[in-house]
PDB file of C-alpha atoms in Angstrom:
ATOM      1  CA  UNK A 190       2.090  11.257  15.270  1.00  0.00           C
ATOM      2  CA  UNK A 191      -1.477  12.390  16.349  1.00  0.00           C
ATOM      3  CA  UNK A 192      -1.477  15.415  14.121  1.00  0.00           C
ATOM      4  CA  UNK A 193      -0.376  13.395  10.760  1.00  0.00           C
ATOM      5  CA  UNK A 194      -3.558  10.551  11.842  1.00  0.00           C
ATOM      6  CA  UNK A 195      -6.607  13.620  12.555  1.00  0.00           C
ATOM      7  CA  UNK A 196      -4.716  14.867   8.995  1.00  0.00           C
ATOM      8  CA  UNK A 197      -4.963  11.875   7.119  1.00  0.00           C
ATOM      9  CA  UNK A 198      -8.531  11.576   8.825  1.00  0.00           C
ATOM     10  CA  UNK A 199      -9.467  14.533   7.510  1.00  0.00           C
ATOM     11  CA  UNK A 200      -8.524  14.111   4.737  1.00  0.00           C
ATOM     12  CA  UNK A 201     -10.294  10.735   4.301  1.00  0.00           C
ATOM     13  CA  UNK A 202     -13.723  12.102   5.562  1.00  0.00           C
ATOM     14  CA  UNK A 203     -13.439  15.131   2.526  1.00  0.00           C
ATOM     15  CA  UNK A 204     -12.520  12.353  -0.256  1.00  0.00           C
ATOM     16  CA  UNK A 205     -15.178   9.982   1.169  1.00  0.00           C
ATOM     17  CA  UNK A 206     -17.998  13.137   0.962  1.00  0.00           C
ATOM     18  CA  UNK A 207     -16.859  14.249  -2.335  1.00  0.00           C
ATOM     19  CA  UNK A 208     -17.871  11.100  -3.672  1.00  0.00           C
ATOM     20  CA  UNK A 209     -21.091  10.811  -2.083  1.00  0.00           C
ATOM     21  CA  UNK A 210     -21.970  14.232  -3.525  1.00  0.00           C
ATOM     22  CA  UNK A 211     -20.685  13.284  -6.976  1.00  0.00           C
ATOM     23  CA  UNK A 212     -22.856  10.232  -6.909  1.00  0.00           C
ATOM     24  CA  UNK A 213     -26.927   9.829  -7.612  1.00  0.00           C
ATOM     25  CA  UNK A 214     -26.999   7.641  -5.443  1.00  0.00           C
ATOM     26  CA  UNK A 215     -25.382   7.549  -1.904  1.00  0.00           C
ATOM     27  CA  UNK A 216     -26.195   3.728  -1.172  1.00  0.00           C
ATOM     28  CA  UNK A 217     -25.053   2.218  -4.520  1.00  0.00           C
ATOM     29  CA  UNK A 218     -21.741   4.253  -4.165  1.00  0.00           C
ATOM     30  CA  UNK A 219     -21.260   2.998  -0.518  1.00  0.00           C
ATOM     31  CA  UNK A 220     -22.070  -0.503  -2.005  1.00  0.00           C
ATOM     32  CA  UNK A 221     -19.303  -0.063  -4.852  1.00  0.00           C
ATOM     33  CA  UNK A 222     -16.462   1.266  -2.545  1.00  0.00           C
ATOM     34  CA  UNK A 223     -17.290  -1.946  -0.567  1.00  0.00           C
ATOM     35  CA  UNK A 224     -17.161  -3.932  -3.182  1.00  0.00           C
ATOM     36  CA  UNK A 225     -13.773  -1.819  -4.407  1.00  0.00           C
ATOM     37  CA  UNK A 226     -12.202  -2.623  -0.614  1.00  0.00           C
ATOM     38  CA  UNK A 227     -13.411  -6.416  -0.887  1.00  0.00           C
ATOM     39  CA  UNK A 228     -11.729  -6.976  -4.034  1.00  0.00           C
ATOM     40  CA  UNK A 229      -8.173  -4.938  -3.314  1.00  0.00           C
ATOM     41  CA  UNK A 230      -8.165  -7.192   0.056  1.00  0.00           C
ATOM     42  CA  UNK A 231      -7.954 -10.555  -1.768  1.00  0.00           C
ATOM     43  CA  UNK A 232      -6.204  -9.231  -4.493  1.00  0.00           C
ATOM     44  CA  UNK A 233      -3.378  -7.497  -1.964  1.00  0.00           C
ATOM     45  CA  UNK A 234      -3.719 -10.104   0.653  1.00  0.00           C
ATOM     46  CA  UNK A 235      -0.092 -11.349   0.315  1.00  0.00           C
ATOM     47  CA  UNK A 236       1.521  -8.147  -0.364  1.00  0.00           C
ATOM     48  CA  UNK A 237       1.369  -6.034   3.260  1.00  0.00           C
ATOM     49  CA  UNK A 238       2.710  -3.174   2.671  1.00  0.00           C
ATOM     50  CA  UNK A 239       1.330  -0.352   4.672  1.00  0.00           C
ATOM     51  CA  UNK A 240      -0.285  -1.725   7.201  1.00  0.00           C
ATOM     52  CA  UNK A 241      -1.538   1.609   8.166  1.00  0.00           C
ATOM     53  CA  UNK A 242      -3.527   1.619   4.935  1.00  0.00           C
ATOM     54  CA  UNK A 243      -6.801  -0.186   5.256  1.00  0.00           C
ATOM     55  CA  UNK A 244      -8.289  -1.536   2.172  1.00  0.00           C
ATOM     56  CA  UNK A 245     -11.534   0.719   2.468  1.00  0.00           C
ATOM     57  CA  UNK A 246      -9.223   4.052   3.039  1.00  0.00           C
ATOM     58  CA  UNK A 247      -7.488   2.684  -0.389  1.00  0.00           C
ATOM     59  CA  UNK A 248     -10.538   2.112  -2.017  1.00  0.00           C
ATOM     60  CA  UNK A 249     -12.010   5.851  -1.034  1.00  0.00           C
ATOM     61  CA  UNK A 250      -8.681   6.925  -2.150  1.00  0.00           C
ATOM     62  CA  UNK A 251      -8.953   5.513  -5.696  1.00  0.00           C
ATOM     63  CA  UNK A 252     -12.275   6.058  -6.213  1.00  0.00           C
ATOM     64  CA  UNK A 253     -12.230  10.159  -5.148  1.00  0.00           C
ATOM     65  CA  UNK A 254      -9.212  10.074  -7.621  1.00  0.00           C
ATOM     66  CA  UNK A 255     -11.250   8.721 -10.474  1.00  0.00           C
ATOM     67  CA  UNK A 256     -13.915  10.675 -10.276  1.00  0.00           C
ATOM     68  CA  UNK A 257     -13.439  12.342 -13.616  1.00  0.00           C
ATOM     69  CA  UNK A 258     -14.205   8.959 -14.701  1.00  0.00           C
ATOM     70  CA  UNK A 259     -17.901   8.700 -15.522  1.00  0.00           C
ATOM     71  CA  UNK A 260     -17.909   4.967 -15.574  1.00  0.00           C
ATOM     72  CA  UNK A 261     -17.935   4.591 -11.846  1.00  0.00           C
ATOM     73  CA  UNK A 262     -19.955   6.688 -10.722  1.00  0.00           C
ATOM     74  CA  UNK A 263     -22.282   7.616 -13.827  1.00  0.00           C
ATOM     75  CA  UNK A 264     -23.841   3.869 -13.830  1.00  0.00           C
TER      76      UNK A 264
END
């Protein structure tokens, strides 16, 4: 169970600096995939089901999977 968690962590910290280096700007990316997490918790509020799966892991997840998207990060 340790091993899958430091995975998953790593895993999280590569998406999460992918991002940042596909962005212009590091503080108005941080802002959005706030904003992103914010959102998915009200909107998922009722529904639980992963625990494990915060909403800002979820929202790095999206994001680092839309980044062939340019209108998320190109703004």
């Amino acid at each position: 169970m340790q091993k899958r968690t430091s995975l998953d962590t790593t895993n999280l910290m590569r998406r999460a600096e992918e991002l940042i280096n596909a962005a212009s700007n590091r503080y108005r990316i941080t802002v959005q995939v706030a904003n992103r997490a914010k959102r998915r918790r009200y909107e998922d509020f009722d529904n639980l089901d992963d625990p494990m799966m915060k909403p800002i892991r979820r929202a790095i997840i999206e994001m680092s999977d839309e980044l062939t998207s340019t209108e998320i990060i190109g703004e």
